[in-house]
Amino acid sequence: MTDARAFRSTKAWNRLALLAMLAGACGGPEIPEVGSDGMEPAVREAIRAARDALAADRGAAAAWGRFGMVLHAHRLGAPAGLAYAEAARLDGDDHRWPHLHARLLETAEPARALGLAEEALRRNPRFSPALALRARVLEALGDSDAAEAAWEALQDAAPGSVEAPLALGRRRLRRGELAGALTAFERVVERLPSSAAGWSFLAQVSRRLGDPEGAAHATARARIAARSASLGATADPDPLLIAVEDLRADSRGREARARRAAAAGDHDGAEEIYRRLVGERPGSADLHYNHGNALARLGRTDEAEAAYRTALTRDPDSSAAMANLANLLARSGRDREADGLYRRSIAADPSHLPTLLGASSLHFQRGDLRQAERYLRDALASAPDHPGALQGLGQLLATAGRLGEAAETLSRALAAAREAGAASGQLAGIHFLLADVERQRGRTAEARTHLTQAEALGMNVPPAFRALLEPER
Amino acid sequence: MPEIMGSGVALFDRDADGDLDLYLVQGEGADRFFENRGPGIRFVEIAGVPNGGAYGMGVAAGDADGDGDLDLFRTGYGPDALLLNNGDSGLVAAQGPGWDDSWSASAAFCDYDADGRLDLFVTRYMDYDPSFSCFAATGEQDYCNPTDVPGLPDLLYRNTGDGRFVEVGRESGIAALPARGLGVVCHDFTGDGRPDFYVANDTEANHLWVNQGGGAFTEEALLLGAALSGFGRPEAGMGIEIGDLSGDGVLDILLTHFADETNTVYLAEPGTGFVDGSIDFGLGTLGLSTTGFGVALGDFDLDGFLDAVIANGRVARPPGESPRAPFFAQYEETALVLRGGRDRFEDAGAASPELSGKAAVGRGLAAGDLDGDGDPDLVLTAAAGPARIFENVSNPGGNWLLVAAQTPRGAPDHGATVTLRTSAGTRVARANPGVSYLSSGDPRAHFGIPADAAIESLTLRWSDGSEEAFPAPAPNRVVVVVRGAGTIHD
């Protein structure tokens, strides 16, 4: 039920197509008129601007293409198709327009999409998104042999592709070629460790190969990946389609752009978009909350605090806003206020992990290890394999001198972090904590092993610990 | 948002007179109940059933209180309700502790713990906040995309036998994985004699809750190949049907999905799991541009092969024509009618112009022999439109058999599978009404039999895992087989 890509022809668009064809006979189509009733003003303006630019340069393929992209971005598929077709006619070398036209028609008219993909590939034979599209369409049309060859062609042209080994693995699995399928799926998860599809297929192959441990491991990874929303990442990124999405002017599209910016570390960019969005939709708690996050990342703590507080006026039970505001206050030394917010958040949602972790951290910093431990154990009661909670508990136990328990908990944290595909920095941190615990327990060899691994994962080992590494050198 | 998800229909013989009565869940206002007063298709409205303050969604039929007649469980956005069949007094909401009052969707009665009492699985859709606004790509307000809203854990109710149902989602393991559940079907997918639950989740991996015995379930869809499409994508799962599409004696799964996603066939491969056979069955392109909800598999033309009908309807307005057209007309689509062959569907819409030619915001769909002529008819519900009954007028080139699989108390044995061997081959069918989307169909197993084929044997695999063989019946009749009785009667 996603909102994307539903482009059924309507009577209005059919009339439009006819008009365009007639106009084409007289030297080029009319620029499609797009009804704007009910459109968000920003969308209307974006379409108008692209249309005006095209009107000023009707013979330019790029202007038609750009107009098509703007319409495409707003799911106005039929006129977008007309614009792409004219762009492709005006410039017989540019692969972008037949490719984007093919993407528009991929599911609604696969046979036409196939022809357009072939045209894009005639213009740019190694353009991997078109190779992938051709393979997908051939498979959907049931042309199995041609699809196999098309996937192989994609694999050759794009050695980093995830989509190609995924498809080839699926086909091998279907034919019972388990060893070949295993190799392909291993390649998928090596290239994209968050691929739920890759792990799920790997689990199926491992099970059929009589490897229950491998199957269980892969299933667990698939489930983790499924939770972290990358489940749909079965297709390689298509830069042209990303460029189309970037043209979305509606608030939802801009919100997605802000999320992408924040995920890429562009907090300035994210903050700017969120600032405009909260001006347009001041009642949205989520927007104020996300704006607060961007401001906090930029170190603009006063503004971040205000944004979180506004979010809480819109949604007083938002544990996420309470937790992040409390974290901010704790970092500013306003412990009592932070503690009050953590308690309010826990009352609203007793299993809210960020709150429990934040509250634990606050009490740990204040030396109240007993309360800190209680929060962490509450967190682990609802998420027993949460790497961060296990790491925090291990650190706390080590601080309390409960070294045996600390070593055991940190080992669990390490396993859980590996299982979750954690970043190398987190893995290095856990190894370092384990090294310190083992050192305190007098288990020098184990300490050295962990320290070596922390260093191998990129950690700068503190000078005080370097001596431990020496016998290795 | 609940209004665009539609409401379901139940076909069930409330008064035990041998024909199927009709219950239509209403979004707002009292539900509507119609008694079958055939011959032919003729219904008389009996009484409304108050909705208890819920926006009505789904309905499941089953003998909840073990008295031999069929009760109903109704779900909704708001409080769910168990409606007990009190004979002449009609359907009466059971008193007792409150049922779930969040947003529940489809439900299925099934005796998962083999204690002889029907338990109940209820899917829950999402933790919806009606004050939350959503918009189309052009900025007009529209129904929300499900990915905007978190899912909820499904519910499993154990029937304690004293008139109570106890929710055991946490103990069973089912509560561990929240998702946006819509369709559900109960069937022994692993062949170990214990019924499992398969759940269609919207825009998320589907769940296959494999019954481990002792009341415990583990989720194995990712491991068994029934969680994602063959392309590895999570799809917008809506309705579910099960039937022996590949003719290998094992029930396969057909799932309906959003536009741009296939209506997906998961072929069961015993001992291995499932593979996506959608493209092989012609569904790589058929139905790809429409959004499917209710689904019915049946041998509508009595040629020995399963056909399919899918109720379609959009959930978002088509861009570019938004505000001027009548509001709900913008969400209408026509139903997909597929004729089955040995290993492939083909578009049969032209042969059923009324069904495939008149658009609606199709949602619930239930199949059952309403007029007693031996072929399945259809009831299709629509969001913001009337329910429609479609009489099956296919040219009956073949024969048929309807098998009512009953418990010793006389209620349908949900989850039984019926194997019919004829000179034209062996077919397996479900005797399980809990399929499709928000709906409940004919609990009897239906077989179409090619005209020149003779029935050779009839075997039941009951929901408790036991098997029982019965004498070969003559075709073109409804036969009743009772678990443990070893006899067969009309």
Short mmCIF file of C-alpha atoms in Angstrom, two decimals, chain B residues 25-399:
data_model
loop_
_atom_site.label_atom_id
_atom_site.label_comp_id
_atom_site.label_asym_id
_atom_site.label_seq_id
_atom_site.Cartn_x
_atom_site.Cartn_y
_atom_site.Cartn_z
CA VAL B 25 -20.18 -6.15 8.65
CA GLN B 26 -20.85 -2.43 8.45
CA GLY B 27 -18.31 0.28 9.04
CA GLU B 28 -20.81 2.44 10.84
CA GLY B 29 -24.20 1.51 12.19
CA ALA B 30 -25.61 -1.92 12.88
CA ASP B 31 -24.30 -4.92 10.97
CA ARG B 32 -26.79 -6.57 8.63
CA PHE B 33 -27.89 -10.19 8.69
CA PHE B 34 -29.80 -11.93 5.91
CA GLU B 35 -31.35 -15.37 5.95
CA ASN B 36 -31.14 -17.54 2.88
CA ARG B 37 -34.70 -18.20 1.69
CA GLY B 38 -33.88 -20.03 -1.53
CA PRO B 39 -34.56 -21.77 -3.91
CA GLY B 40 -32.24 -19.73 -6.01
CA ILE B 41 -30.50 -16.75 -4.56
CA ARG B 42 -33.02 -15.07 -2.30
CA PHE B 43 -32.21 -13.42 1.00
CA VAL B 44 -34.44 -11.83 3.60
CA GLU B 45 -33.03 -9.36 6.09
CA ILE B 46 -33.65 -10.51 9.61
CA ALA B 47 -32.15 -8.15 12.13
CA GLY B 48 -29.36 -5.72 12.58
CA VAL B 49 -26.63 -6.46 15.10
CA PRO B 50 -25.39 -3.38 16.98
CA ASN B 51 -21.75 -2.66 16.36
CA GLY B 52 -20.87 -1.90 19.97
CA GLY B 53 -19.23 1.39 19.09
CA ALA B 54 -16.66 -0.06 16.72
CA TYR B 55 -16.03 0.76 13.11
CA GLY B 56 -16.70 -2.75 11.80
CA MET B 57 -14.00 -4.61 9.88
CA GLY B 58 -13.81 -8.39 9.84
CA VAL B 59 -15.86 -11.43 10.73
CA ALA B 60 -15.09 -15.08 11.42
CA ALA B 61 -17.57 -17.93 11.84
CA GLY B 62 -17.07 -20.87 14.19
CA ASP B 63 -18.68 -22.80 16.98
CA ALA B 64 -17.14 -20.73 19.76
CA ASP B 65 -19.21 -22.12 22.62
CA GLY B 66 -19.21 -25.73 21.51
CA ASP B 67 -22.99 -26.07 21.25
CA GLY B 68 -22.94 -27.29 17.66
CA ASP B 69 -24.09 -24.12 15.93
CA LEU B 70 -22.05 -21.36 14.34
CA ASP B 71 -21.21 -18.16 16.19
CA LEU B 72 -19.46 -15.10 14.86
CA PHE B 73 -16.49 -13.03 15.97
CA ARG B 74 -16.54 -9.49 14.69
CA THR B 75 -13.46 -7.24 14.59
CA GLY B 76 -13.15 -3.53 14.09
CA TYR B 77 -11.53 -0.25 14.86
CA GLY B 78 -12.85 -0.22 18.39
CA PRO B 79 -14.14 -3.06 20.55
CA ASP B 80 -14.32 -6.53 19.02
CA ALA B 81 -17.29 -8.74 19.85
CA LEU B 82 -18.20 -12.41 20.07
CA LEU B 83 -21.73 -12.89 18.77
CA LEU B 84 -23.24 -16.11 20.07
CA ASN B 85 -25.82 -17.92 18.02
CA ASN B 86 -28.78 -18.31 20.34
CA GLY B 87 -31.03 -20.14 17.96
CA ASP B 88 -34.34 -18.36 17.62
CA SER B 89 -33.04 -15.36 19.57
CA GLY B 90 -30.51 -14.66 16.85
CA LEU B 91 -26.97 -13.42 17.35
CA VAL B 92 -26.29 -11.95 20.76
CA ALA B 93 -23.08 -10.32 21.95
CA ALA B 94 -21.46 -12.54 24.58
CA GLN B 95 -21.09 -11.02 28.01
CA GLY B 96 -17.77 -11.19 29.74
CA PRO B 97 -14.40 -9.49 29.86
CA GLY B 98 -13.81 -6.92 27.14
CA TRP B 99 -12.20 -7.89 23.88
CA ASP B 100 -9.46 -5.92 22.25
CA ASP B 101 -10.50 -2.39 21.40
CA SER B 102 -7.62 -1.29 19.16
CA TRP B 103 -7.73 -1.93 15.40
CA SER B 104 -8.21 -5.57 14.56
CA ALA B 105 -8.75 -6.94 11.08
CA SER B 106 -9.21 -10.58 10.04
CA ALA B 107 -9.88 -13.41 12.46
CA ALA B 108 -9.80 -17.19 12.20
CA PHE B 109 -11.25 -19.85 14.45
CA CYS B 110 -8.98 -22.85 14.83
CA ASP B 111 -8.32 -25.50 17.50
CA TYR B 112 -4.58 -24.93 17.78
CA ASP B 113 -4.14 -26.89 21.02
CA ALA B 114 -6.18 -29.92 19.94
CA ASP B 115 -8.46 -29.81 22.96
CA GLY B 116 -11.60 -30.01 20.84
CA ARG B 117 -12.50 -26.35 21.30
CA LEU B 118 -12.12 -23.64 18.70
CA ASP B 119 -9.54 -21.02 19.63
CA LEU B 120 -9.26 -17.71 17.86
CA PHE B 121 -6.49 -15.81 16.09
CA VAL B 122 -7.07 -12.10 15.45
CA THR B 123 -4.79 -9.94 13.32
CA ARG B 124 -4.30 -6.36 14.37
CA TYR B 125 -3.54 -3.69 11.84
CA MET B 126 -1.94 -0.60 13.30
CA ASP B 127 -1.72 1.77 16.22
CA TYR B 128 -3.70 4.39 14.37
CA ASP B 129 -4.20 7.95 15.55
CA PRO B 130 -7.12 9.55 13.67
CA SER B 131 -5.74 13.03 14.25
CA PHE B 132 -2.70 12.15 12.13
CA SER B 133 -2.98 13.67 8.64
CA CYS B 134 -1.46 12.22 5.49
CA PHE B 135 -1.03 13.61 2.02
CA ALA B 136 -0.58 12.49 -1.58
CA ALA B 137 2.55 13.39 -3.51
CA THR B 138 0.81 16.45 -4.92
CA GLY B 139 -0.08 17.61 -1.44
CA GLU B 140 -3.79 16.80 -1.31
CA GLN B 141 -4.95 15.13 1.87
CA ASP B 142 -5.36 11.42 1.33
CA TYR B 143 -5.45 8.21 3.31
CA CYS B 144 -2.27 7.39 5.16
CA ASN B 145 0.41 5.11 3.85
CA PRO B 146 0.62 2.21 6.31
CA THR B 147 4.33 2.74 6.72
CA ASP B 148 3.45 5.98 8.51
CA VAL B 149 1.92 4.05 11.39
CA PRO B 150 3.42 1.30 13.55
CA GLY B 151 1.87 -2.14 13.64
CA LEU B 152 0.56 -4.08 16.60
CA PRO B 153 1.08 -7.63 17.83
CA ASP B 154 -1.62 -10.05 16.74
CA LEU B 155 -3.81 -11.74 19.33
CA LEU B 156 -4.31 -15.40 20.11
CA TYR B 157 -7.27 -16.35 22.29
CA ARG B 158 -7.42 -19.79 23.90
CA ASN B 159 -10.87 -21.18 24.39
CA THR B 160 -11.04 -22.36 28.00
CA GLY B 161 -14.26 -24.27 27.45
CA ASP B 162 -16.24 -22.48 30.12
CA GLY B 163 -17.44 -19.76 27.82
CA ARG B 164 -14.25 -17.75 28.18
CA PHE B 165 -11.42 -16.89 25.82
CA VAL B 166 -8.05 -16.01 27.34
CA GLU B 167 -5.53 -13.99 25.35
CA VAL B 168 -2.26 -15.91 25.22
CA GLY B 169 -0.27 -13.88 22.71
CA ARG B 170 2.62 -13.31 25.06
CA GLU B 171 2.88 -16.88 26.36
CA SER B 172 2.60 -18.34 22.87
CA GLY B 173 5.29 -16.07 21.42
CA ILE B 174 2.96 -14.40 18.94
CA ALA B 175 3.03 -11.04 20.72
CA ALA B 176 6.78 -10.78 20.20
CA LEU B 177 6.54 -9.49 16.65
CA PRO B 178 4.27 -6.50 16.08
CA ALA B 179 3.31 -5.93 12.46
CA ARG B 180 0.51 -4.52 10.36
CA GLY B 181 -1.52 -7.72 10.12
CA LEU B 182 -4.51 -7.99 7.79
CA GLY B 183 -5.31 -11.50 6.50
CA VAL B 184 -4.90 -14.75 8.42
CA VAL B 185 -5.42 -18.40 7.68
CA CYS B 186 -5.06 -21.42 9.93
CA HIS B 187 -3.68 -24.59 8.34
CA ASP B 188 -1.09 -27.25 9.07
CA PHE B 189 1.52 -25.84 6.71
CA THR B 190 4.37 -27.96 8.05
CA GLY B 191 2.51 -31.28 7.90
CA ASP B 192 3.24 -32.19 11.50
CA GLY B 193 -0.41 -32.57 12.51
CA ARG B 194 -0.56 -29.22 14.30
CA PRO B 195 -2.33 -26.19 12.85
CA ASP B 196 -0.18 -23.15 12.14
CA PHE B 197 -1.17 -19.54 11.39
CA TYR B 198 -0.09 -17.63 8.33
CA VAL B 199 -0.54 -13.86 8.50
CA ALA B 200 -0.46 -11.36 5.62
CA ASN B 201 1.24 -8.20 6.83
CA ASP B 202 0.90 -4.88 5.08
CA THR B 203 4.27 -3.61 3.72
CA GLU B 204 6.15 -5.95 6.04
CA ALA B 205 7.39 -9.51 6.00
CA ASN B 206 4.54 -11.98 6.42
CA HIS B 207 4.46 -14.23 9.45
CA LEU B 208 4.16 -17.99 9.55
CA TRP B 209 3.55 -18.96 13.16
CA VAL B 210 4.57 -22.58 13.34
CA ASN B 211 2.85 -24.52 16.10
CA GLN B 212 5.46 -26.18 18.31
CA GLY B 213 2.90 -27.88 20.56
CA GLY B 214 2.31 -26.99 24.19
CA GLY B 215 0.84 -23.66 23.18
CA ALA B 216 4.11 -22.28 21.78
CA PHE B 217 4.63 -20.82 18.31
CA THR B 218 7.77 -19.78 16.45
CA GLU B 219 7.82 -17.42 13.48
CA GLU B 220 9.38 -19.19 10.49
CA ALA B 221 8.23 -17.38 7.37
CA LEU B 222 11.68 -15.91 6.71
CA LEU B 223 13.21 -19.37 7.06
CA LEU B 224 10.60 -21.16 4.96
CA GLY B 225 10.38 -18.65 2.12
CA ALA B 226 6.89 -17.29 2.77
CA ALA B 227 7.81 -13.91 4.26
CA LEU B 228 8.92 -11.98 1.19
CA SER B 229 8.15 -12.08 -2.50
CA GLY B 230 10.33 -14.15 -4.77
CA PHE B 231 12.22 -10.94 -5.48
CA GLY B 232 12.95 -10.67 -1.77
CA ARG B 233 10.65 -7.72 -1.23
CA PRO B 234 8.16 -7.24 1.55
CA GLU B 235 4.76 -6.73 -0.01
CA ALA B 236 1.52 -5.15 1.07
CA GLY B 237 -0.24 -8.34 2.12
CA MET B 238 -4.02 -8.07 2.31
CA GLY B 239 -6.01 -11.26 1.68
CA ILE B 240 -5.02 -14.92 1.78
CA GLU B 241 -6.38 -18.05 0.13
CA ILE B 242 -5.08 -21.59 0.24
CA GLY B 243 -5.60 -24.24 -2.39
CA ASP B 244 -3.80 -26.96 -4.25
CA LEU B 245 -2.71 -24.84 -7.19
CA SER B 246 0.11 -27.09 -8.32
CA GLY B 247 -1.93 -30.27 -8.05
CA ASP B 248 0.62 -32.03 -5.87
CA GLY B 249 -1.76 -32.76 -3.00
CA VAL B 250 -0.47 -29.94 -0.79
CA LEU B 251 -2.22 -26.62 -0.23
CA ASP B 252 -0.41 -23.59 -1.64
CA ILE B 253 -0.95 -19.95 -0.68
CA LEU B 254 -2.28 -17.08 -2.79
CA LEU B 255 -1.78 -13.60 -1.34
CA THR B 256 -3.27 -10.36 -2.65
CA HIS B 257 -1.22 -7.19 -2.73
CA PHE B 258 -0.93 -3.54 -3.62
CA ALA B 259 -0.67 -2.33 -7.22
CA ASP B 260 2.80 -2.86 -8.67
CA GLU B 261 3.20 -6.00 -6.57
CA THR B 262 2.19 -9.41 -7.83
CA ASN B 263 -0.70 -11.28 -6.35
CA THR B 264 1.74 -13.81 -5.03
CA VAL B 265 1.54 -17.60 -5.24
CA TYR B 266 3.64 -19.35 -2.62
CA LEU B 267 3.94 -22.95 -3.77
CA ALA B 268 4.36 -25.34 -0.86
CA GLU B 269 7.21 -27.77 -1.27
CA PRO B 270 6.87 -30.35 1.50
CA GLY B 271 9.95 -30.61 3.67
CA THR B 272 11.51 -27.60 2.01
CA GLY B 273 9.28 -24.59 2.44
CA PHE B 274 7.73 -22.32 -0.15
CA VAL B 275 8.78 -20.85 -3.46
CA ASP B 276 7.21 -17.89 -5.22
CA GLY B 277 5.45 -19.33 -8.25
CA SER B 278 3.64 -16.14 -9.24
CA ILE B 279 5.41 -15.66 -12.54
CA ASP B 280 4.97 -19.31 -13.52
CA PHE B 281 1.24 -18.88 -12.88
CA GLY B 282 1.07 -15.81 -15.10
CA LEU B 283 0.79 -13.35 -12.23
CA GLY B 284 4.00 -11.53 -13.17
CA THR B 285 1.78 -9.21 -15.18
CA LEU B 286 -1.88 -10.19 -14.58
CA GLY B 287 -3.36 -7.99 -11.89
CA LEU B 288 -0.18 -6.02 -11.41
CA SER B 289 -1.80 -2.63 -11.86
CA THR B 290 -4.60 -3.15 -9.34
CA THR B 291 -4.72 -3.39 -5.56
CA GLY B 292 -6.13 -6.73 -4.42
CA PHE B 293 -7.92 -7.42 -1.16
CA GLY B 294 -10.45 -10.26 -0.89
CA VAL B 295 -9.60 -13.44 -2.74
CA ALA B 296 -11.39 -16.67 -3.56
CA LEU B 297 -9.95 -19.84 -5.03
CA GLY B 298 -12.47 -22.29 -6.37
CA ASP B 299 -13.25 -24.46 -9.30
CA PHE B 300 -15.91 -22.10 -10.57
CA ASP B 301 -16.26 -23.79 -13.97
CA LEU B 302 -16.05 -27.37 -12.65
CA ASP B 303 -13.18 -28.38 -14.92
CA GLY B 304 -10.96 -29.80 -12.19
CA PHE B 305 -8.67 -26.76 -11.91
CA LEU B 306 -8.76 -23.95 -9.38
CA ASP B 307 -9.79 -20.55 -10.65
CA ALA B 308 -9.38 -17.31 -8.74
CA VAL B 309 -11.27 -14.09 -8.18
CA ILE B 310 -9.69 -11.06 -6.54
CA ALA B 311 -11.61 -8.03 -5.24
CA ASN B 312 -9.70 -4.88 -6.18
CA GLY B 313 -9.86 -1.30 -5.04
CA ARG B 314 -7.38 1.50 -4.59
CA VAL B 315 -6.23 2.94 -1.27
CA ALA B 316 -4.90 6.21 -2.68
CA ARG B 317 -6.30 8.53 -5.29
CA PRO B 318 -4.79 8.37 -8.76
CA PRO B 319 -2.73 11.53 -9.14
CA GLY B 320 -3.91 14.18 -11.51
CA GLU B 321 -7.65 13.80 -11.24
CA SER B 322 -8.20 14.28 -7.56
CA PRO B 323 -10.83 16.63 -6.35
CA ARG B 324 -13.40 16.83 -9.10
CA ALA B 325 -14.49 13.22 -9.50
CA PRO B 326 -16.90 11.75 -6.93
CA PHE B 327 -14.76 10.94 -3.94
CA PHE B 328 -14.94 7.16 -3.68
CA ALA B 329 -15.18 6.69 -7.44
CA GLN B 330 -11.51 7.62 -7.53
CA TYR B 331 -10.67 4.48 -5.57
CA GLU B 332 -12.69 2.05 -7.68
CA GLU B 333 -11.17 -0.80 -9.66
CA THR B 334 -12.61 -3.85 -11.33
CA ALA B 335 -12.27 -7.35 -9.94
CA LEU B 336 -9.75 -9.75 -11.43
CA VAL B 337 -11.18 -13.03 -12.71
CA LEU B 338 -8.65 -15.73 -13.44
CA ARG B 339 -9.29 -19.09 -15.03
CA GLY B 340 -6.99 -21.80 -13.78
CA GLY B 341 -5.31 -24.43 -15.87
CA ARG B 342 -2.81 -27.15 -15.08
CA ASP B 343 -0.14 -24.70 -13.99
CA ARG B 344 -1.18 -21.22 -15.07
CA PHE B 345 -3.91 -18.63 -14.73
CA GLU B 346 -5.34 -16.72 -17.64
CA ASP B 347 -7.50 -13.62 -17.62
CA ALA B 348 -11.13 -14.69 -17.79
CA GLY B 349 -12.67 -11.29 -17.21
CA ALA B 350 -14.43 -11.26 -20.55
CA ALA B 351 -16.49 -14.26 -19.53
CA SER B 352 -17.76 -12.48 -16.42
CA PRO B 353 -18.49 -8.94 -17.52
CA GLU B 354 -20.61 -8.06 -14.50
CA LEU B 355 -17.90 -9.11 -12.09
CA SER B 356 -14.90 -7.81 -14.01
CA GLY B 357 -16.54 -4.84 -15.71
CA LYS B 358 -18.19 -2.89 -12.94
CA ALA B 359 -15.72 -1.04 -10.77
CA ALA B 360 -15.98 -0.80 -7.00
CA VAL B 361 -13.71 -0.16 -4.06
CA GLY B 362 -13.59 -3.95 -3.61
CA ARG B 363 -12.58 -5.29 -0.24
CA GLY B 364 -14.19 -8.40 1.30
CA LEU B 365 -14.89 -11.48 -0.79
CA ALA B 366 -16.43 -14.77 0.20
CA ALA B 367 -17.19 -17.79 -1.95
CA GLY B 368 -19.90 -20.33 -1.27
CA ASP B 369 -22.69 -22.24 -2.91
CA LEU B 370 -25.52 -19.84 -2.13
CA ASP B 371 -28.16 -21.36 -4.39
CA GLY B 372 -27.43 -25.03 -3.82
CA ASP B 373 -26.54 -25.81 -7.43
CA GLY B 374 -23.09 -27.13 -6.61
CA ASP B 375 -20.89 -24.35 -7.86
CA PRO B 376 -19.45 -21.53 -5.77
CA ASP B 377 -21.10 -18.11 -5.94
CA LEU B 378 -19.53 -14.93 -4.64
CA VAL B 379 -20.31 -12.07 -2.29
CA LEU B 380 -18.14 -8.99 -2.75
CA THR B 381 -18.14 -6.08 -0.34
CA ALA B 382 -16.97 -2.59 -1.13
CA ALA B 383 -15.83 0.39 0.85
CA ALA B 384 -18.54 3.04 0.58
CA GLY B 385 -20.70 0.95 -1.73
CA PRO B 386 -23.20 -1.85 -1.67
CA ALA B 387 -22.23 -5.47 -1.26
CA ARG B 388 -22.95 -7.45 -4.40
CA ILE B 389 -23.83 -11.10 -4.90
CA PHE B 390 -22.60 -12.82 -8.03
CA GLU B 391 -24.38 -15.98 -9.02
CA ASN B 392 -22.10 -18.44 -10.74
CA VAL B 393 -23.57 -19.02 -14.20
CA SER B 394 -20.50 -20.68 -15.70
CA ASN B 395 -21.42 -23.38 -18.13
CA PRO B 396 -21.22 -26.44 -15.88
CA GLY B 397 -19.34 -28.78 -18.08
CA GLY B 398 -18.46 -30.97 -15.16
CA ASN B 399 -19.71 -32.48 -11.95
#
